[in-house]
Each structure stands twice: as C-alpha cells, then as structure tokens.
mmCIF file of C-alpha atoms in Angstrom:
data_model
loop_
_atom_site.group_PDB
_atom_site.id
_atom_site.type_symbol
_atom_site.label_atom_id
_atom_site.label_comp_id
_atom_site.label_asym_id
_atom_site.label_seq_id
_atom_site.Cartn_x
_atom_site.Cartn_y
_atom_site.Cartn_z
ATOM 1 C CA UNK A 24 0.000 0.000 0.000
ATOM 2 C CA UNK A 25 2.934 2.624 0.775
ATOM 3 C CA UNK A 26 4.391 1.870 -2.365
ATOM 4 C CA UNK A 27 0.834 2.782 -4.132
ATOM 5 C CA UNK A 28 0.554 6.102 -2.115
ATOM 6 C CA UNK A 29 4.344 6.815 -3.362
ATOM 7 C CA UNK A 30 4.256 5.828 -6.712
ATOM 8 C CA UNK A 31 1.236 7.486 -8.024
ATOM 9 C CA UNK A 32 1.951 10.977 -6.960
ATOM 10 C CA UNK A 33 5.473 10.528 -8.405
ATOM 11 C CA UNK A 34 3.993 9.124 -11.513
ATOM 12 C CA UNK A 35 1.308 12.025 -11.916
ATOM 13 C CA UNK A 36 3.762 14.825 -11.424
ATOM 14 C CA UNK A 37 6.137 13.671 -13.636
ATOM 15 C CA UNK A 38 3.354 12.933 -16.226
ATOM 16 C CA UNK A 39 2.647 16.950 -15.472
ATOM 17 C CA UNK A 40 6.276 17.561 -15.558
ATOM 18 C CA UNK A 41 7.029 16.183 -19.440
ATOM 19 C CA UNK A 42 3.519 17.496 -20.648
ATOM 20 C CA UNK A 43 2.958 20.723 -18.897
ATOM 21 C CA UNK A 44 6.154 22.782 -18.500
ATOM 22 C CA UNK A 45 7.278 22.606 -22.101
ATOM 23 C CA UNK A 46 4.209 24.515 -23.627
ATOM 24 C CA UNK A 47 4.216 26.580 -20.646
ATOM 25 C CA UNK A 48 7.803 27.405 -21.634
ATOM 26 C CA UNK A 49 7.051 28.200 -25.657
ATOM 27 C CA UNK A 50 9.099 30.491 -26.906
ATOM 28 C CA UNK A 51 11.805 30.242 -29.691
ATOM 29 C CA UNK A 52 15.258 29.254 -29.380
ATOM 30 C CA UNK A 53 17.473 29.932 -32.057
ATOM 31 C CA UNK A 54 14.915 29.329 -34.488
ATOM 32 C CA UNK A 55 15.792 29.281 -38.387
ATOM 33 C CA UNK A 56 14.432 32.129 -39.878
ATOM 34 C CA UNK A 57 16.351 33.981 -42.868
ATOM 35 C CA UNK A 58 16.548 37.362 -44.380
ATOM 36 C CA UNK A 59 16.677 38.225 -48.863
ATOM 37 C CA UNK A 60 17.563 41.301 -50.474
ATOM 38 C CA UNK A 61 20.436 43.887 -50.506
ATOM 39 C CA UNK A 62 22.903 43.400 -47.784
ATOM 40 C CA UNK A 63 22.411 47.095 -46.954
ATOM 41 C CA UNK A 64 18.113 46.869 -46.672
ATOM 42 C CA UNK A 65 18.435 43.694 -44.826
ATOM 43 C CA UNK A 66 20.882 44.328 -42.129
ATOM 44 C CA UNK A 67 18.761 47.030 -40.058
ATOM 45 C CA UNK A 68 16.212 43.727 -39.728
ATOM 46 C CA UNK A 69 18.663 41.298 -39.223
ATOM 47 C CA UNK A 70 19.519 43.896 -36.111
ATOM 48 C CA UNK A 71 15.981 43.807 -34.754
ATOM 49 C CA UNK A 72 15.698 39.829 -34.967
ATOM 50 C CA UNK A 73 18.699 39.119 -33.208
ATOM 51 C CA UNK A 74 18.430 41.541 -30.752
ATOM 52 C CA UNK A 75 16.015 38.960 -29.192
ATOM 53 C CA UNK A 76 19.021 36.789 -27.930
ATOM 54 C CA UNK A 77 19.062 33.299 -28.706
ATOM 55 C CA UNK A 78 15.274 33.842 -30.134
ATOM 56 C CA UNK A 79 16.531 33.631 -33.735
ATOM 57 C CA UNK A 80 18.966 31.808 -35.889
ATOM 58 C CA UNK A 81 19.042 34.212 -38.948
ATOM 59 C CA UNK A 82 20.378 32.972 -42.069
ATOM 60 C CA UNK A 83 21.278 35.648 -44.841
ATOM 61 C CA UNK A 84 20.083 35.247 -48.387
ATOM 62 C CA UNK A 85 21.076 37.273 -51.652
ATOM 63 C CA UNK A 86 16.992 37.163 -53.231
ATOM 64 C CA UNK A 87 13.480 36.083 -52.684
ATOM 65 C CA UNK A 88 14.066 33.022 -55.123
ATOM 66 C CA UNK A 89 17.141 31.848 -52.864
ATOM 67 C CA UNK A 90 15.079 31.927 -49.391
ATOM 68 C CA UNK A 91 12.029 29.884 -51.090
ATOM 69 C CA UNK A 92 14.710 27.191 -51.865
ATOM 70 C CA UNK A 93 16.131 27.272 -48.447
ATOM 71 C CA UNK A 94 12.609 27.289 -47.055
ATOM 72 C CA UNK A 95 11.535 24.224 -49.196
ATOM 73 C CA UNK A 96 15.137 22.297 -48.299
ATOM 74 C CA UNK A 97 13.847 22.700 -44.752
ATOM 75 C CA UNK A 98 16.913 25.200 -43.758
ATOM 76 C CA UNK A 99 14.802 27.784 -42.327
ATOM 77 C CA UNK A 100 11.366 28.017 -41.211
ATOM 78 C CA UNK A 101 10.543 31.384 -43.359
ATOM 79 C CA UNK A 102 12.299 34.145 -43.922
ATOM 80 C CA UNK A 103 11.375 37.757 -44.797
ATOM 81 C CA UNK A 104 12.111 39.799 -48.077
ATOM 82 C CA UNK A 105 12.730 43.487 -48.646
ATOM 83 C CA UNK A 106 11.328 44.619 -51.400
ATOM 84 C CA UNK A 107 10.805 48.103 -52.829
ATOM 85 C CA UNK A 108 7.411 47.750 -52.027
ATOM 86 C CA UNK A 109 8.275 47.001 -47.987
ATOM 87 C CA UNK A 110 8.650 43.593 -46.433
ATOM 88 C CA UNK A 111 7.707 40.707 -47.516
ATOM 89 C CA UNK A 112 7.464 37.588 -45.575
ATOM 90 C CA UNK A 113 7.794 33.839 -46.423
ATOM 91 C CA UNK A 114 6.217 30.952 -44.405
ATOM 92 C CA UNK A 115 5.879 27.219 -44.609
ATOM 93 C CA UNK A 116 2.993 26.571 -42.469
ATOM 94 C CA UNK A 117 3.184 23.054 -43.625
ATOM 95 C CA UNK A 118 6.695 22.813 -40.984
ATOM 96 C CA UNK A 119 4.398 23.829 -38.384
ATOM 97 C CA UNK A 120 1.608 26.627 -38.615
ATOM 98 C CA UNK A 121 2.375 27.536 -34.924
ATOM 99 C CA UNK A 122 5.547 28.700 -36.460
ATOM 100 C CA UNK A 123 4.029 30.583 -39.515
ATOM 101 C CA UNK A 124 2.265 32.422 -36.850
ATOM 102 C CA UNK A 125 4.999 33.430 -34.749
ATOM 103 C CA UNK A 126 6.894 34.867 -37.170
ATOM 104 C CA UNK A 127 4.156 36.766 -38.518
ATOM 105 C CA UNK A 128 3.402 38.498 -35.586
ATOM 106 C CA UNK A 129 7.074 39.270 -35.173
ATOM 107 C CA UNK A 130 7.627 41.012 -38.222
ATOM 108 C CA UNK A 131 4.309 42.998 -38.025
ATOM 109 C CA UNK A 132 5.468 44.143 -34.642
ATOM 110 C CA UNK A 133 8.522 45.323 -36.274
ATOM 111 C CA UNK A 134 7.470 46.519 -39.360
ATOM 112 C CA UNK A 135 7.363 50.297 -39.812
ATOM 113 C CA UNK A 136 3.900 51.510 -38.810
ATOM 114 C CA UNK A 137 0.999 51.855 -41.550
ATOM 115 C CA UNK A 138 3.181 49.042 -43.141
ATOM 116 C CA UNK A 139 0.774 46.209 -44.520
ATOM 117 C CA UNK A 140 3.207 43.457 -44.516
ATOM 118 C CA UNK A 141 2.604 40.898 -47.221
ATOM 119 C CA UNK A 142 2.698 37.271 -46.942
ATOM 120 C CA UNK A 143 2.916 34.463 -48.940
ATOM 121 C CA UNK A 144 2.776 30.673 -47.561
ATOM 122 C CA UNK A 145 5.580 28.814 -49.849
ATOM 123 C CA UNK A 146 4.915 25.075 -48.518
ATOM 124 C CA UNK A 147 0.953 25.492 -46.961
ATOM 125 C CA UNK A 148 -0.210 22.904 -44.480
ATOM 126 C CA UNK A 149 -3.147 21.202 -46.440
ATOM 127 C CA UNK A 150 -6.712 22.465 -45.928
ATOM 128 C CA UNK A 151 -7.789 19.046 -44.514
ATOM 129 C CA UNK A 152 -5.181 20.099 -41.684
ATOM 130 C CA UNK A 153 -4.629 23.894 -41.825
ATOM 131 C CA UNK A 154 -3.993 24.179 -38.273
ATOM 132 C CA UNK A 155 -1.504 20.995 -37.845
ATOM 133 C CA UNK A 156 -3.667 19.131 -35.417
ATOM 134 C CA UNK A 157 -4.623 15.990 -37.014
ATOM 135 C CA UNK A 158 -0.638 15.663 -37.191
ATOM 136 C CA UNK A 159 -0.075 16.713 -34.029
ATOM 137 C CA UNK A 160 -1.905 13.799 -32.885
ATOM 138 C CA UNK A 161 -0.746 11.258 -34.795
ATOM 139 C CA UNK A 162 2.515 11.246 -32.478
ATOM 140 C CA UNK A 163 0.626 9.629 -29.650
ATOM 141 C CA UNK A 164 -0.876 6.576 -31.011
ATOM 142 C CA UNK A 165 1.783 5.896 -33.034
ATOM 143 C CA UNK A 166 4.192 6.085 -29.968
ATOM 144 C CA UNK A 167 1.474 3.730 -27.921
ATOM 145 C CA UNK A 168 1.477 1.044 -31.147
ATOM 146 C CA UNK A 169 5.416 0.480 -30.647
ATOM 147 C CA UNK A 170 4.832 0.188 -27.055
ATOM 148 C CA UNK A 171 2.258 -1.995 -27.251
ATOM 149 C CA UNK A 172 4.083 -3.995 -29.883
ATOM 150 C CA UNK A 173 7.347 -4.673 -27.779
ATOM 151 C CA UNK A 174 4.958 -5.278 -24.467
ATOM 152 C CA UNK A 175 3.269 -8.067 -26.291
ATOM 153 C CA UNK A 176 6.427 -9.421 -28.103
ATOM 154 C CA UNK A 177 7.888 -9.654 -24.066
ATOM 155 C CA UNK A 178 5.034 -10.954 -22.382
ATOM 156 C CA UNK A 179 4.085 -13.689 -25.372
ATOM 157 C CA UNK A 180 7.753 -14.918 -24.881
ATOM 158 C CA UNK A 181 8.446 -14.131 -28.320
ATOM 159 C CA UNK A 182 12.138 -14.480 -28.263
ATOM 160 C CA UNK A 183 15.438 -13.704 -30.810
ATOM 161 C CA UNK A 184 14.125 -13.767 -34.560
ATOM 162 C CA UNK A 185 10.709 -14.279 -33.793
ATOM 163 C CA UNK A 186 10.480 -11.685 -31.656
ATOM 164 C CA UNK A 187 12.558 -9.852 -34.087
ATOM 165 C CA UNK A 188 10.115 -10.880 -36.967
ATOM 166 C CA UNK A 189 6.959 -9.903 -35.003
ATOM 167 C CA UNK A 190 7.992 -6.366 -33.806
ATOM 168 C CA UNK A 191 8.980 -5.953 -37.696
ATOM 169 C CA UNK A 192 5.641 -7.487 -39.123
ATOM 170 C CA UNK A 193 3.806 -5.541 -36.510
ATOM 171 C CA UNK A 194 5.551 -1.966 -37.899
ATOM 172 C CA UNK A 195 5.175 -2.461 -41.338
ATOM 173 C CA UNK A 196 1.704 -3.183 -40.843
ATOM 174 C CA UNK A 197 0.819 0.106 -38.252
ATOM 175 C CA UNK A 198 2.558 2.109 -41.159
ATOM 176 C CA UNK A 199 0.543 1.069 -43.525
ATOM 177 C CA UNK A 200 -2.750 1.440 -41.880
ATOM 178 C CA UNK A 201 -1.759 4.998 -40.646
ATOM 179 C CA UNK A 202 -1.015 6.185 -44.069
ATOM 180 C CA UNK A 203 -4.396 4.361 -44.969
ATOM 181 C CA UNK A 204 -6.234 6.799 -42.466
ATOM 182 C CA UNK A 205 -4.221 9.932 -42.941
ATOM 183 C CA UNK A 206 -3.584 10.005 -46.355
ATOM 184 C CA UNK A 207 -6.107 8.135 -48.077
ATOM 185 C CA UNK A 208 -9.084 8.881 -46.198
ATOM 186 C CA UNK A 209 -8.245 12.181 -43.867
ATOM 187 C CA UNK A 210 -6.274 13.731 -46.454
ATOM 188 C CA UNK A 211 -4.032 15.385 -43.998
ATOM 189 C CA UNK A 212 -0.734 13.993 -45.348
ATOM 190 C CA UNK A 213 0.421 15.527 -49.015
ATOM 191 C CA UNK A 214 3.494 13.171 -50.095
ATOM 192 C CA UNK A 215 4.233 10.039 -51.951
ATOM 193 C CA UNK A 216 1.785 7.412 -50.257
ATOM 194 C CA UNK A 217 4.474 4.653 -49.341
ATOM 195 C CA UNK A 218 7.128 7.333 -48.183
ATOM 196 C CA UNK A 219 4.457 8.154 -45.425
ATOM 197 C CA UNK A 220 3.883 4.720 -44.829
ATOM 198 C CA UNK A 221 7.126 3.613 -44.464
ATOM 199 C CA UNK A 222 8.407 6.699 -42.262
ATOM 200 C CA UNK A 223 4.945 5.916 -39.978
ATOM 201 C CA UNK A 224 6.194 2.128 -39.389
ATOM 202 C CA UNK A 225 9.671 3.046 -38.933
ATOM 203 C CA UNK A 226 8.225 5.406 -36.242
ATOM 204 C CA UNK A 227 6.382 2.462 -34.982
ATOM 205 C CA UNK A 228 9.519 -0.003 -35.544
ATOM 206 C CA UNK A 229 11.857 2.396 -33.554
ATOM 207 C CA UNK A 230 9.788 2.498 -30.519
ATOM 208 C CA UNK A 231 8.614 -1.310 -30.684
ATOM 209 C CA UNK A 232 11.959 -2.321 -30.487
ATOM 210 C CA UNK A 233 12.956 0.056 -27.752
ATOM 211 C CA UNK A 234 10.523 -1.244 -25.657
ATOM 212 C CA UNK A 235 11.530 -4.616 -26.396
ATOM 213 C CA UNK A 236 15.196 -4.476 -26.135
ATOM 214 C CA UNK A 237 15.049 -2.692 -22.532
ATOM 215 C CA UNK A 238 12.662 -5.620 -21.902
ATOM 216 C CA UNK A 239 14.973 -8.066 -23.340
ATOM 217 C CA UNK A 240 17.927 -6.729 -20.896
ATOM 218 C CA UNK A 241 16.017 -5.758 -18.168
ATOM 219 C CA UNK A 242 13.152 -8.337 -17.703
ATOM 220 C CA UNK A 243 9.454 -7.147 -17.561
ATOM 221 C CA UNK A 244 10.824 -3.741 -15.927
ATOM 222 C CA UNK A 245 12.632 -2.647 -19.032
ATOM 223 C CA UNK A 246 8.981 -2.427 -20.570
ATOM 224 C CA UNK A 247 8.253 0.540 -18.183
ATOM 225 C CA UNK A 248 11.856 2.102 -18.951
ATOM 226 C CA UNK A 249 11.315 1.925 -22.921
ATOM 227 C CA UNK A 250 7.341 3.345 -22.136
ATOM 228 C CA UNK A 251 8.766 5.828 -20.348
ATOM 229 C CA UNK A 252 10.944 7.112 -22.697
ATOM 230 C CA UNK A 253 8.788 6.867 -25.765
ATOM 231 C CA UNK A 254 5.542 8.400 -24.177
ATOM 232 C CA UNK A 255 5.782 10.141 -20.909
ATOM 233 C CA UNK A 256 9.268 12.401 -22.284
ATOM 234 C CA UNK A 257 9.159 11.348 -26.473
ATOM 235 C CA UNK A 258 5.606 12.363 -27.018
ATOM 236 C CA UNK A 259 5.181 16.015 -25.383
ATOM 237 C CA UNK A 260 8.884 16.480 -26.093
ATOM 238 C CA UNK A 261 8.632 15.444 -29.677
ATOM 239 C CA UNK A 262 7.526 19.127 -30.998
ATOM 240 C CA UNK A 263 5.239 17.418 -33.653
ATOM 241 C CA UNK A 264 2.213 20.291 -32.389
ATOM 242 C CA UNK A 265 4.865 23.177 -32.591
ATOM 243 C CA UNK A 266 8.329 22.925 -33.504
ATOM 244 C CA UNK A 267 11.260 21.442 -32.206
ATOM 245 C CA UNK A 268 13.200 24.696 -31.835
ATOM 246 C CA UNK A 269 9.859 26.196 -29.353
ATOM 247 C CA UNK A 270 10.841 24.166 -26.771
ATOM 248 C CA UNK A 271 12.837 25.033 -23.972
ATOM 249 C CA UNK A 272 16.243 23.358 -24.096
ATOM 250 C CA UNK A 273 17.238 20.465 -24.284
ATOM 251 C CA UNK A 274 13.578 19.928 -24.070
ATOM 252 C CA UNK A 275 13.774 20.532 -27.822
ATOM 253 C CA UNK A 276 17.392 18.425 -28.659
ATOM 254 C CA UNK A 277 16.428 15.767 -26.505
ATOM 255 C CA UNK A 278 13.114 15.058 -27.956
ATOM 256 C CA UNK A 279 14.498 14.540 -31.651
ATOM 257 C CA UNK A 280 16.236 11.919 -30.668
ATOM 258 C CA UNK A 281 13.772 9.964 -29.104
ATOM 259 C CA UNK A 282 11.468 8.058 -31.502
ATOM 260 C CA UNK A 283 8.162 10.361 -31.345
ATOM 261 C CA UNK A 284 10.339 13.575 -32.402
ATOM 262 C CA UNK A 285 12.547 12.050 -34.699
ATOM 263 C CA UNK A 286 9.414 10.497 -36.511
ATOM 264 C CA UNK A 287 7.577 13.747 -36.419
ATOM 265 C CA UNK A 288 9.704 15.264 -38.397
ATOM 266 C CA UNK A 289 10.863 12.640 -40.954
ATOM 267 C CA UNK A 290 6.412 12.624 -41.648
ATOM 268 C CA UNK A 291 6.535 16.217 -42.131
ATOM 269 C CA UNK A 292 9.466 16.382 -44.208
ATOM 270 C CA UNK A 293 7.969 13.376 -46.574
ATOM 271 C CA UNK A 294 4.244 14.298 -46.638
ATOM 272 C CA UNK A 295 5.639 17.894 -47.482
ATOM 273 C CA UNK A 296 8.743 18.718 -48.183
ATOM 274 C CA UNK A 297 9.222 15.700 -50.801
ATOM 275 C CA UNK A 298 11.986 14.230 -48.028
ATOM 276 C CA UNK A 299 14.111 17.142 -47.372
ATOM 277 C CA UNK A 300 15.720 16.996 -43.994
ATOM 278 C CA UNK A 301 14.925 13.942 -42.984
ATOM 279 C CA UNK A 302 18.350 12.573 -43.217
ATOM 280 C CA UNK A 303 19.009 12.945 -39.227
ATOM 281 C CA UNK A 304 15.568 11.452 -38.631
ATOM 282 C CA UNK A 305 15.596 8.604 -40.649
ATOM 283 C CA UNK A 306 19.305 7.515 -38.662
ATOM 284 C CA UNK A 307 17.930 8.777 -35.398
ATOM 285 C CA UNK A 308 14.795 6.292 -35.833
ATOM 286 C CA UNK A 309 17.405 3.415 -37.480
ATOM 287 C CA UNK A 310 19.761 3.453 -34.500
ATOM 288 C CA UNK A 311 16.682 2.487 -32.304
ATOM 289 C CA UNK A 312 15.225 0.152 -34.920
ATOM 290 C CA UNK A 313 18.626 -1.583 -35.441
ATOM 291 C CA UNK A 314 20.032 -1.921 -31.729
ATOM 292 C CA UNK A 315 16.964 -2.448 -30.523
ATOM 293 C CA UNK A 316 16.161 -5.684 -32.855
ATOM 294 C CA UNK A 317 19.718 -6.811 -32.263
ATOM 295 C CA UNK A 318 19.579 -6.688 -28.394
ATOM 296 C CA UNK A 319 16.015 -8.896 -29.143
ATOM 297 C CA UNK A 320 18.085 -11.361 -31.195
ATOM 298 C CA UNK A 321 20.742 -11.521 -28.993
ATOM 299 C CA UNK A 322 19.381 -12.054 -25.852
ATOM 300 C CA UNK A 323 17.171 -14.481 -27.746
ATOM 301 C CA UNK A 324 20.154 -16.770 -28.719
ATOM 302 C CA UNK A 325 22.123 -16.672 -25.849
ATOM 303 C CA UNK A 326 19.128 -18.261 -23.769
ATOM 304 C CA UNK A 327 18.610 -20.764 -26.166
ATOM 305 C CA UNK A 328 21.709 -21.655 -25.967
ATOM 306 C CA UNK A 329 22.155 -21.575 -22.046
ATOM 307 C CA UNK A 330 20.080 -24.563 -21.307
ATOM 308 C CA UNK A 331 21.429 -26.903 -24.110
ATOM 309 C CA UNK A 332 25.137 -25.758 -22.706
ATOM 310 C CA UNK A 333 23.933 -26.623 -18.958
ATOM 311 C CA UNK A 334 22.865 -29.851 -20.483
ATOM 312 C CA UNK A 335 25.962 -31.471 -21.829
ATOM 313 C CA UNK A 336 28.126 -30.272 -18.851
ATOM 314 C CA UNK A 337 25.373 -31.506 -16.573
ATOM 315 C CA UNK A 338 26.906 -34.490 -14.205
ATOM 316 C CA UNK A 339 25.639 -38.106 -14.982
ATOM 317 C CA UNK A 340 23.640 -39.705 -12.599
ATOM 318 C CA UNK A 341 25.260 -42.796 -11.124
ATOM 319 C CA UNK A 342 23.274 -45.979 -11.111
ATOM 320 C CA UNK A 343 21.651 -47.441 -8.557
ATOM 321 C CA UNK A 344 23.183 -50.150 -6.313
ATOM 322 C CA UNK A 345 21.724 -53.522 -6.897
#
C-alpha cells in the first residue's frame, strides 16, 4: 500500500512535468528564420531579430528566389524579403503553422507603422489540416502502437528472430494502416503514399523495439523504462504540435532523438517537403530500430543456448546399487 501512495503521486507529477512545463515554456530558441535582399536593406532587420538573444537563428540570403529554396530544403522556417514595395514575408505553415504564426506576428510588430506586410505561404499545411492538429496527434498513437508492440512481443515470450520478426511485421503493418487513415481517407498527409507509410512504421519499428530491447535486458521492468521514454518524455517532447526549436532546451534536442520527435519530423518532411531533412531522422529512428532488434536477437540466442550448454556439462547420474 505505501508503495501505491508513493508511486502514483510521483507518476502524476512527472506525467505533469514532461507534458505541462514545455508549452508553458514556448518560446523560440534559435529558431531558423532567414533574411533576402540587398545586404544594406536587410541588415537594419537582421539587427531587430537578433536583438532577441538566442530567439533567432538568422540565415542571410542574396533574393526572394534563394530563401524559397532554403525554405523548401527545410533550412529555415521562413524568412522575410525586402522589397521596394516594404517587407515581404515567407512561411511554410506546412513545418508547423504555430511557427508561420509566430513569425508573422514578429515582423508585423517590427514593421514600420501603416506598413501592410505581405505574406505568402511557400509550402501550406493542407486544408484538410490547416492548423496541424490531425498531425499533431498522430505522435501519440503511433508512440502507444510500438509500445504496445514490444509489451506483447515480451510478455508472449516471443524471443530472438521471432520476436525480431513480429515487432517488424507488426511496424510495417501500423505504417501502412496509418497512411491508410491519414492520407487516403483524412487527407491530412500531401506526399508520396508509401514514403508516409514507411516513415509511420519506422516510427512504430523504432519504438517497438525500444521497448523490447530494454525488456529483453532488463526483464518485464525494461517495458516501463522503454514506455517511459517513448511516451511520458518522447511524445510532449517530440515538438510534432509546434516545432522542435519552441521548446525550452534540451527539451527541444532531446526530444528529436527519441522516436516520437525524430518520426515527427521525418512525416513532415515526406508528406511535405518531398523528403528534405529527414536525413538525421531517418538515422535517429534506425539506431533504435537496429540496436533495438539486435539486443532482441541476442538475448534471444544466448538463452537458447544456455540450457542446451547446462545440459551437456550436466553431471551423470550414477546408477543405482543392486
């Protein structure tokens, strides 16, 4: 009973912990944003957006046609453009619209007054989705279906390539049903159908085998440390609702390199940004994928092996004495 009246509190406030403080804590931090135009019209803005220290990470560009290419390469989030006319500003609301909004309330503030600053959204979030949310919560079940996949794969006694086999099997099949629901039928994913599919099972992969690799090592305990990671820290530190670079540090670093995050953004940059920047994603979510199946096989083989070796170095039992 003491343990119960322990536990639970701890359990709960940590819960509030990972969930709460981080979007209580929104703000950005070094943030890629970018300037275009002549070095002289740009610099007084470059100026005003860092003065906000460690708010922006501003990238210079030489024209608007050079920041549209860095926005749709996924280098910065937008950028703005002076232009005879006054300033311009690019967004990508498809990289997260709580982003586009951000910035353009930062660069109206700063905008000379009676200045109508012009937009124009280079990569737009898709009007089934405009606001993000449909991906924003995709992060969550996903996260729960690799859990739930290396919980099962422990406590069936699935072991080494079976076990391997099934938390494989059991991927390939969430990605495919995911891409079924949010492509085909919500039409909130944009991208090449079997991209999505295969970057939602290799979400699903990543944290299946996590969860069964710390099981693996650590006996039915290692299922709690691999749930922990992937959905009480990985899912409200993942940035999938905002961005990455909102949350408070190393809120933010740590959460791409947890399965939720690092899957977050290897779906947006394939349903939108036709799979720029997902390199560090894709090796983030591989690493987990790969040592987690190969701790499964592993363990698997050495305790087959283990009872056939206790066997044949087992002592013969003497006969008995007529």
């Amino acid at each position: 009973m003491l343990m119960v009246l322990v536990m639970v509190p701890v359990v709960i406030a940590l819960a509030l912990w990972a969930f709460a403080w981080p979007n209580a804590r929104i703000a950005p931090h070094d943030l890629p944003v970018g300037v275009a135009g002549p070095a002289a019209a740009t610099a007084p803005l470059q100026q005003q957006l860092e003065h906000r220290e460690g708010a922006f990470d501003v990238h210079r560009y030489a024209d608007e046609s050079a920041a549209r290419d860095a926005i749709g390469n996924r280098h910065v989030y937008g950028a703005v453009v002076v232009t005879p006319q006054g300033p311009k500003l690019l967004t990508a609301s498809a990289a997260g619209p709580v982003v586009a909004q951000l910035l353009n309330d930062a660069v109206s503030r700063q905008a000379p007054p009676g200045t109508q600053l012009r937009t124009d959204d280079v990569v737009a979030a898709p009007e089934a989705d405009p606001r993000g949310s449909v991906l924003g919560s995709s992060a969550l079940p996903l996260a729960l279906a690799g859990v739930a996949a290396g919980s099962l794969v422990t406590l069936l006694g699935l072991r080494g390539v079976r076990a391997a086999t099934a938390l494989v099997g059991a991927a390939a099949l969430v990605g495919l049903a995911a891409a079924a629901i949010a492509d085909s039928w919500l039409g909130v994913l944009t991208g090449n159908w079997w991209a999505q599919a295969g970057a939602l099972g290799l979400m699903a992969l990543a944290a299946g085998a996590a969860v069964a690799g710390f099981a693996a090592l650590l006996g039915r305990a290692g299922i709690g440390v691999g749930a922990l990671l992937v959905v009480l820290l990985g899912n409200p530190w993942s940035g999938v609702t905002s961005a990455p670079e909102l949350l408070p540090e190393p809120v933010g670093t740590i959460g791409q390199l947890l399965p939720p995050g690092a899957g977050g953004t290897l779906l947006r940059s394939v349903a939108f940004f036709d799979g720029s920047g997902a390199g560090t994603a894709i090796a983030t979510l591989g690493t987990w994928a790969v040592l987690g199946l190969l701790v499964v096989i592993l363990v698997g083989l050495r305790g087959r092996r283990t009872p056939a070796t206790a066997e044949r170095h087992a002592a013969p039992v003497p006969a008995p004495v007529s």
